[in-house]
PDB file of C-alpha atoms in Angstrom:
ATOM      1  CA  MET A   1     -13.865  11.917   3.220  1.00 92.00           C
ATOM      2  CA  ARG A   2     -11.577  14.932   2.682  1.00 96.00           C
ATOM      3  CA  ILE A   3      -8.868  14.311   0.052  1.00 97.00           C
ATOM      4  CA  VAL A   4      -5.713  16.104  -1.125  1.00 98.00           C
ATOM      5  CA  ILE A   5      -4.180  15.038  -4.452  1.00 97.00           C
ATOM      6  CA  ALA A   6      -0.488  15.500  -5.352  1.00 96.00           C
ATOM      7  CA  GLU A   7       0.231  14.817  -9.025  1.00 95.00           C
ATOM      8  CA  ASP A   8       2.417  16.842 -11.417  1.00 93.00           C
ATOM      9  CA  ASP A   9       0.557  15.709 -14.560  1.00 92.00           C
ATOM     10  CA  ALA A  10      -2.229  18.317 -14.828  1.00 93.00           C
ATOM     11  CA  LEU A  11      -4.487  16.077 -16.935  1.00 91.00           C
ATOM     12  CA  LEU A  12      -4.287  13.153 -14.530  1.00 91.00           C
ATOM     13  CA  ARG A  13      -4.552  15.435 -11.493  1.00 94.00           C
ATOM     14  CA  GLU A  14      -7.733  17.120 -12.659  1.00 93.00           C
ATOM     15  CA  GLY A  15      -9.159  13.893 -14.067  1.00 93.00           C
ATOM     16  CA  LEU A  16      -8.677  12.134 -10.749  1.00 93.00           C
ATOM     17  CA  ALA A  17     -10.217  15.058  -8.866  1.00 96.00           C
ATOM     18  CA  SER A  18     -13.240  15.024 -11.186  1.00 95.00           C
ATOM     19  CA  LEU A  19     -13.661  11.268 -10.796  1.00 93.00           C
ATOM     20  CA  LEU A  20     -13.627  11.473  -7.009  1.00 95.00           C
ATOM     21  CA  ARG A  21     -15.983  14.444  -6.880  1.00 96.00           C
ATOM     22  CA  ALA A  22     -18.381  12.601  -9.169  1.00 94.00           C
ATOM     23  CA  GLU A  23     -18.403   9.840  -6.545  1.00 93.00           C
ATOM     24  CA  GLY A  24     -19.434  12.373  -3.911  1.00 94.00           C
ATOM     25  CA  LEU A  25     -16.012  12.658  -2.282  1.00 96.00           C
ATOM     26  CA  ASP A  26     -14.578  15.975  -1.087  1.00 97.00           C
ATOM     27  CA  VAL A  27     -11.345  16.874  -2.894  1.00 97.00           C
ATOM     28  CA  VAL A  28     -10.241  19.854  -0.788  1.00 97.00           C
ATOM     29  CA  ALA A  29      -6.988  20.623  -2.641  1.00 97.00           C
ATOM     30  CA  THR A  30      -4.718  19.518  -5.484  1.00 97.00           C
ATOM     31  CA  ALA A  31      -0.972  20.126  -5.787  1.00 96.00           C
ATOM     32  CA  SER A  32       1.575  19.820  -8.587  1.00 94.00           C
ATOM     33  CA  GLY A  33       4.647  19.285  -6.407  1.00 94.00           C
ATOM     34  CA  PRO A  34       5.790  18.052  -2.984  1.00 94.00           C
ATOM     35  CA  GLU A  35       6.084  21.447  -1.296  1.00 95.00           C
ATOM     36  CA  LEU A  36       2.629  22.557  -2.407  1.00 96.00           C
ATOM     37  CA  PHE A  37       1.297  19.173  -1.314  1.00 97.00           C
ATOM     38  CA  LEU A  38       2.700  19.525   2.210  1.00 97.00           C
ATOM     39  CA  GLU A  39       1.317  23.057   2.461  1.00 97.00           C
ATOM     40  CA  ALA A  40      -2.114  21.783   1.405  1.00 97.00           C
ATOM     41  CA  VAL A  41      -2.019  18.977   3.962  1.00 97.00           C
ATOM     42  CA  ASP A  42      -1.065  21.412   6.736  1.00 97.00           C
ATOM     43  CA  GLU A  43      -3.835  23.831   5.753  1.00 96.00           C
ATOM     44  CA  GLN A  44      -6.637  21.390   4.926  1.00 96.00           C
ATOM     45  CA  THR A  45      -5.928  18.490   7.349  1.00 95.00           C
ATOM     46  CA  PRO A  46      -7.449  15.909   4.958  1.00 97.00           C
ATOM     47  CA  ASP A  47      -8.429  12.354   5.819  1.00 96.00           C
ATOM     48  CA  VAL A  48      -6.568  10.911   2.817  1.00 97.00           C
ATOM     49  CA  ALA A  49      -3.705  12.058   0.589  1.00 97.00           C
ATOM     50  CA  ILE A  50      -3.286  10.606  -2.913  1.00 97.00           C
ATOM     51  CA  VAL A  51       0.341  11.076  -3.964  1.00 95.00           C
ATOM     52  CA  ASP A  52       2.317  10.360  -7.146  1.00 93.00           C
ATOM     53  CA  VAL A  53       5.676   8.674  -6.481  1.00 88.00           C
ATOM     54  CA  ARG A  54       7.637  10.715  -9.039  1.00 87.00           C
ATOM     55  CA  MET A  55       7.278  14.495  -8.792  1.00 90.00           C
ATOM     56  CA  PRO A  56       9.446  17.571  -9.480  1.00 90.00           C
ATOM     57  CA  PRO A  57      12.197  18.514  -9.351  1.00 90.00           C
ATOM     58  CA  THR A  58      14.036  15.217 -10.014  1.00 89.00           C
ATOM     59  CA  HIS A  59      11.048  12.927 -10.658  1.00 86.00           C
ATOM     60  CA  THR A  60      12.531  10.146  -8.531  1.00 83.00           C
ATOM     61  CA  ASP A  61      11.211   9.645  -4.994  1.00 84.00           C
ATOM     62  CA  GLU A  62       9.840  13.095  -4.100  1.00 89.00           C
ATOM     63  CA  GLY A  63       6.336  11.716  -3.655  1.00 90.00           C
ATOM     64  CA  ILE A  64       7.447   9.020  -1.213  1.00 86.00           C
ATOM     65  CA  VAL A  65       9.529  11.514   0.768  1.00 88.00           C
ATOM     66  CA  ALA A  66       6.594  13.942   0.893  1.00 92.00           C
ATOM     67  CA  ALA A  67       4.174  11.184   1.919  1.00 90.00           C
ATOM     68  CA  VAL A  68       6.439  10.081   4.773  1.00 87.00           C
ATOM     69  CA  GLU A  69       6.820  13.710   5.905  1.00 92.00           C
ATOM     70  CA  ALA A  70       3.064  14.273   5.741  1.00 93.00           C
ATOM     71  CA  ARG A  71       2.522  11.211   7.942  1.00 89.00           C
ATOM     72  CA  ARG A  72       5.137  12.501  10.377  1.00 89.00           C
ATOM     73  CA  ARG A  73       3.351  15.831  10.668  1.00 93.00           C
ATOM     74  CA  HIS A  74      -0.130  14.317  10.754  1.00 93.00           C
ATOM     75  CA  PRO A  75       0.059  10.769  12.191  1.00 88.00           C
ATOM     76  CA  GLY A  76      -3.583   9.976  11.456  1.00 88.00           C
ATOM     77  CA  LEU A  77      -3.288  10.799   7.760  1.00 93.00           C
ATOM     78  CA  ALA A  78      -4.077   7.953   5.361  1.00 94.00           C
ATOM     79  CA  VAL A  79      -1.897   7.921   2.227  1.00 93.00           C
ATOM     80  CA  LEU A  80      -2.513   6.240  -1.123  1.00 93.00           C
ATOM     81  CA  VAL A  81       0.571   6.357  -3.359  1.00 90.00           C
ATOM     82  CA  LEU A  82       0.252   6.025  -7.141  1.00 91.00           C
ATOM     83  CA  SER A  83       3.069   4.915  -9.438  1.00 86.00           C
ATOM     84  CA  ALA A  84       3.327   4.335 -13.181  1.00 82.00           C
ATOM     85  CA  TYR A  85       5.696   1.403 -12.574  1.00 76.00           C
ATOM     86  CA  VAL A  86       6.397  -1.170  -9.884  1.00 68.00           C
ATOM     87  CA  GLU A  87       8.775   0.564  -7.466  1.00 65.00           C
ATOM     88  CA  ARG A  88       9.428  -2.289  -5.062  1.00 60.00           C
ATOM     89  CA  SER A  89      11.907  -0.477  -2.818  1.00 60.00           C
ATOM     90  CA  PHE A  90       9.594   2.544  -2.549  1.00 62.00           C
ATOM     91  CA  ALA A  91       6.741   0.307  -1.413  1.00 61.00           C
ATOM     92  CA  THR A  92       8.783  -1.124   1.440  1.00 61.00           C
ATOM     93  CA  ASP A  93      10.242   2.287   2.340  1.00 63.00           C
ATOM     94  CA  LEU A  94       6.746   3.703   2.688  1.00 65.00           C
ATOM     95  CA  LEU A  95       5.557   0.773   4.799  1.00 65.00           C
ATOM     96  CA  ALA A  96       8.589   0.841   7.077  1.00 63.00           C
ATOM     97  CA  GLY A  97       6.911   3.302   9.449  1.00 62.00           C
ATOM     98  CA  GLY A  98       3.786   1.159   9.800  1.00 63.00           C
ATOM     99  CA  ALA A  99       1.187  -0.135   7.364  1.00 66.00           C
ATOM    100  CA  ASP A 100      -2.032   1.250   8.842  1.00 78.00           C
ATOM    101  CA  GLY A 101      -3.800   3.603   6.455  1.00 87.00           C
ATOM    102  CA  LEU A 102      -1.350   3.094   3.591  1.00 84.00           C
ATOM    103  CA  GLY A 103      -1.817   2.079  -0.019  1.00 85.00           C
ATOM    104  CA  TYR A 104       0.461   1.600  -3.024  1.00 85.00           C
ATOM    105  CA  LEU A 105      -1.207   1.224  -6.422  1.00 87.00           C
ATOM    106  CA  LEU A 106      -0.203   1.360 -10.063  1.00 87.00           C
ATOM    107  CA  LYS A 107      -1.766   4.308 -11.907  1.00 86.00           C
ATOM    108  CA  GLU A 108      -3.497   1.951 -14.314  1.00 83.00           C
ATOM    109  CA  ARG A 109      -5.658   0.895 -11.355  1.00 79.00           C
ATOM    110  CA  VAL A 110      -7.313   4.352 -11.365  1.00 82.00           C
ATOM    111  CA  GLY A 111      -8.993   3.448 -14.663  1.00 82.00           C
ATOM    112  CA  ARG A 112     -10.637   0.490 -12.952  1.00 85.00           C
ATOM    113  CA  VAL A 113     -12.830   2.806 -10.934  1.00 88.00           C
ATOM    114  CA  GLU A 114     -14.489   0.231  -8.687  1.00 88.00           C
ATOM    115  CA  GLU A 115     -11.163  -1.374  -7.698  1.00 86.00           C
ATOM    116  CA  PHE A 116      -9.607   2.032  -7.125  1.00 91.00           C
ATOM    117  CA  LEU A 117     -12.446   3.198  -4.886  1.00 93.00           C
ATOM    118  CA  VAL A 118     -12.339  -0.038  -2.890  1.00 90.00           C
ATOM    119  CA  ALA A 119      -8.614   0.503  -2.271  1.00 90.00           C
ATOM    120  CA  LEU A 120      -9.147   4.172  -1.395  1.00 94.00           C
ATOM    121  CA  ASN A 121     -11.865   3.355   1.121  1.00 93.00           C
ATOM    122  CA  ARG A 122      -9.793   0.551   2.621  1.00 91.00           C
ATOM    123  CA  VAL A 123      -6.860   2.922   3.161  1.00 92.00           C
ATOM    124  CA  ALA A 124      -9.141   5.661   4.528  1.00 94.00           C
ATOM    125  CA  GLY A 125     -10.485   3.129   7.009  1.00 92.00           C
ATOM    126  CA  GLY A 126      -7.003   2.399   8.347  1.00 89.00           C
ATOM    127  CA  GLY A 127      -6.283  -0.650   6.215  1.00 85.00           C
ATOM    128  CA  THR A 128      -3.549  -1.489   3.714  1.00 82.00           C
ATOM    129  CA  ALA A 129      -3.866  -1.757  -0.077  1.00 84.00           C
ATOM    130  CA  ILE A 130      -0.866  -2.940  -2.103  1.00 80.00           C
ATOM    131  CA  ASP A 131      -1.245  -3.416  -5.848  1.00 80.00           C
ATOM    132  CA  PRO A 132      -1.443  -7.104  -6.823  1.00 77.00           C
ATOM    133  CA  GLU A 133       1.185  -6.472  -9.530  1.00 75.00           C
ATOM    134  CA  VAL A 134       3.673  -5.315  -6.892  1.00 68.00           C
ATOM    135  CA  VAL A 135       3.019  -8.476  -4.894  1.00 66.00           C
ATOM    136  CA  ALA A 136       3.316 -10.620  -8.036  1.00 66.00           C
ATOM    137  CA  GLN A 137       6.705  -9.160  -8.939  1.00 64.00           C
ATOM    138  CA  LEU A 138       7.969  -9.686  -5.416  1.00 54.00           C
ATOM    139  CA  MET A 139       6.928 -13.329  -5.599  1.00 53.00           C
ATOM    140  CA  THR A 140       8.768 -13.886  -8.899  1.00 53.00           C
ATOM    141  CA  ARG A 141      11.982 -12.297  -7.588  1.00 49.00           C
ATOM    142  CA  HIS A 142      12.281 -14.277  -4.411  1.00 45.00           C
ATOM    143  CA  ARG A 143      15.509 -14.040  -2.429  1.00 47.00           C
ATOM    144  CA  PRO A 144      16.116 -17.169  -0.334  1.00 48.00           C
ATOM    145  CA  ASP A 145      15.437 -16.722   3.367  1.00 53.00           C
ATOM    146  CA  ALA A 146      15.101 -19.388   6.014  1.00 60.00           C
ATOM    147  CA  GLY A 147      11.902 -17.960   7.515  1.00 68.00           C
ATOM    148  CA  MET A 148      10.099 -17.485   4.226  1.00 75.00           C
ATOM    149  CA  GLU A 149      11.270 -20.848   2.876  1.00 78.00           C
ATOM    150  CA  ARG A 150       9.468 -22.597   5.737  1.00 85.00           C
ATOM    151  CA  LEU A 151       6.117 -21.443   4.357  1.00 86.00           C
ATOM    152  CA  SER A 152       4.051 -23.878   2.316  1.00 90.00           C
ATOM    153  CA  PRO A 153       2.741 -22.839  -1.127  1.00 90.00           C
ATOM    154  CA  ARG A 154      -0.735 -22.283   0.349  1.00 93.00           C
ATOM    155  CA  GLU A 155       0.684 -20.207   3.200  1.00 91.00           C
ATOM    156  CA  ARG A 156       2.550 -18.069   0.655  1.00 88.00           C
ATOM    157  CA  ASP A 157      -0.731 -17.585  -1.211  1.00 90.00           C
ATOM    158  CA  VAL A 158      -2.387 -16.423   2.000  1.00 91.00           C
ATOM    159  CA  LEU A 159       0.494 -14.086   2.853  1.00 87.00           C
ATOM    160  CA  ALA A 160       0.478 -12.616  -0.667  1.00 85.00           C
ATOM    161  CA  LEU A 161      -3.213 -11.764  -0.291  1.00 88.00           C
ATOM    162  CA  MET A 162      -2.537 -10.325   3.152  1.00 85.00           C
ATOM    163  CA  ALA A 163       0.099  -8.123   1.503  1.00 78.00           C
ATOM    164  CA  GLU A 164      -2.570  -6.807  -0.871  1.00 79.00           C
ATOM    165  CA  GLY A 165      -4.549  -5.755   2.197  1.00 78.00           C
ATOM    166  CA  LEU A 166      -7.279  -8.391   2.072  1.00 84.00           C
ATOM    167  CA  GLY A 167      -9.006  -9.477   5.266  1.00 85.00           C
ATOM    168  CA  ASN A 168      -9.654 -13.096   6.221  1.00 90.00           C
ATOM    169  CA  THR A 169     -13.119 -13.245   4.648  1.00 93.00           C
ATOM    170  CA  ALA A 170     -11.845 -11.908   1.312  1.00 90.00           C
ATOM    171  CA  ILE A 171      -8.860 -14.279   1.399  1.00 92.00           C
ATOM    172  CA  ALA A 172     -11.187 -17.228   1.996  1.00 94.00           C
ATOM    173  CA  GLU A 173     -13.312 -16.192  -0.983  1.00 94.00           C
ATOM    174  CA  LYS A 174     -10.263 -15.772  -3.243  1.00 92.00           C
ATOM    175  CA  LEU A 175      -8.827 -19.169  -2.339  1.00 94.00           C
ATOM    176  CA  VAL A 176     -12.231 -20.895  -2.120  1.00 94.00           C
ATOM    177  CA  VAL A 177     -11.609 -22.159   1.400  1.00 94.00           C
ATOM    178  CA  THR A 178     -13.265 -21.589   4.761  1.00 94.00           C
ATOM    179  CA  GLU A 179     -12.365 -18.717   7.067  1.00 93.00           C
ATOM    180  CA  GLY A 180     -11.333 -21.348   9.589  1.00 92.00           C
ATOM    181  CA  ALA A 181      -8.742 -22.643   7.129  1.00 93.00           C
ATOM    182  CA  VAL A 182      -7.445 -19.109   6.605  1.00 94.00           C
ATOM    183  CA  HIS A 183      -7.116 -18.605  10.375  1.00 91.00           C
ATOM    184  CA  LYS A 184      -5.162 -21.865  10.579  1.00 93.00           C
ATOM    185  CA  HIS A 185      -2.798 -20.834   7.770  1.00 92.00           C
ATOM    186  CA  ILE A 186      -2.193 -17.416   9.359  1.00 91.00           C
ATOM    187  CA  ARG A 187      -1.378 -18.980  12.730  1.00 89.00           C
ATOM    188  CA  SER A 188       1.101 -21.249  10.967  1.00 90.00           C
ATOM    189  CA  ILE A 189       2.633 -18.270   9.117  1.00 88.00           C
ATOM    190  CA  PHE A 190       3.150 -16.427  12.411  1.00 85.00           C
ATOM    191  CA  ALA A 191       4.797 -19.485  13.944  1.00 86.00           C
ATOM    192  CA  LYS A 192       7.119 -20.123  10.984  1.00 85.00           C
ATOM    193  CA  LEU A 193       8.153 -16.448  10.856  1.00 82.00           C
ATOM    194  CA  ASP A 194       8.802 -16.497  14.616  1.00 79.00           C
ATOM    195  CA  LEU A 195       6.186 -13.835  15.312  1.00 76.00           C
ATOM    196  CA  ALA A 196       5.075 -14.337  18.887  1.00 69.00           C
ATOM    197  CA  PRO A 197       2.073 -12.431  20.287  1.00 69.00           C
ATOM    198  CA  ALA A 198       3.028  -9.002  21.663  1.00 55.00           C
ATOM    199  CA  ASP A 199       0.933  -6.084  22.839  1.00 42.00           C
ATOM    200  CA  HIS A 200       3.051  -3.502  21.006  1.00 42.00           C
ATOM    201  CA  THR A 201       3.120  -5.103  17.544  1.00 46.00           C
ATOM    202  CA  ASP A 202       0.567  -6.180  14.934  1.00 58.00           C
ATOM    203  CA  ARG A 203       1.787  -9.597  13.772  1.00 71.00           C
ATOM    204  CA  ARG A 204      -0.213  -9.362  10.553  1.00 73.00           C
ATOM    205  CA  VAL A 205       1.541  -6.120   9.583  1.00 67.00           C
ATOM    206  CA  VAL A 206       4.963  -7.453  10.611  1.00 66.00           C
ATOM    207  CA  ALA A 207       4.425 -10.608   8.537  1.00 75.00           C
ATOM    208  CA  VAL A 208       3.552  -8.537   5.464  1.00 71.00           C
ATOM    209  CA  LEU A 209       6.587  -6.298   5.974  1.00 65.00           C
ATOM    210  CA  LYS A 210       8.847  -9.348   6.266  1.00 67.00           C
ATOM    211  CA  TYR A 211       7.291 -10.734   3.103  1.00 67.00           C
ATOM    212  CA  LEU A 212       7.882  -7.521   1.164  1.00 64.00           C
ATOM    213  CA  ASP A 213      11.383  -6.988   2.500  1.00 60.00           C
ATOM    214  CA  GLU A 214      12.604 -10.556   2.062  1.00 59.00           C
ATOM    215  CA  ASN A 215      11.264 -10.797  -1.498  1.00 54.00           C
ATOM    216  CA  ARG A 216      12.781  -7.656  -2.961  1.00 49.00           C
ATOM    217  CA  THR A 217      16.148  -7.609  -4.666  1.00 41.00           C
ATOM    218  CA  SER A 218      18.820  -5.026  -3.991  1.00 37.00           C
TER     219      SER A 218
END
């Protein structure tokens, strides 16, 4: 796995690089700002980019903008975004172009090495990894919506775990139910959110995007 890291904090940048190299991963470049990051991605063509949300010069959304641009230039690039705080709008902005190979984690998750590596590998494999804290805050700031209100409490639990990027087996283990029950809940979620089967869309991804979008505040 070839990795590029974009982080303006030198200590965190080098610490993260050291951690990943110690795990046998190939950190091919590090960058302290968005322009250097994009140059590194163009030159190194990594498998995964790890990007801080807030980078110079304004320390607002430069990381998100750079991540979206990197994905535009290199469609197969997996991106794991790190943030010190829950940036709910940034999470949905990043996912708007498609959720495959995308992750959004709080920086504190890096210290939990096993969890961080699981998320990194999930994203590198084309999956989605959204920090549980982001999902939790979305759930506590619910904005009424007819589609979402049709979901039962258990279906909302299933959808929240889907939003974290968990597969059906992991969801079943978390909720202590059978995989068959999870399949049944997901079919019901699709029906209640009016997500009919279609060759050109992934209903699981669309359901998660609706969940994130409908639960954020303006």
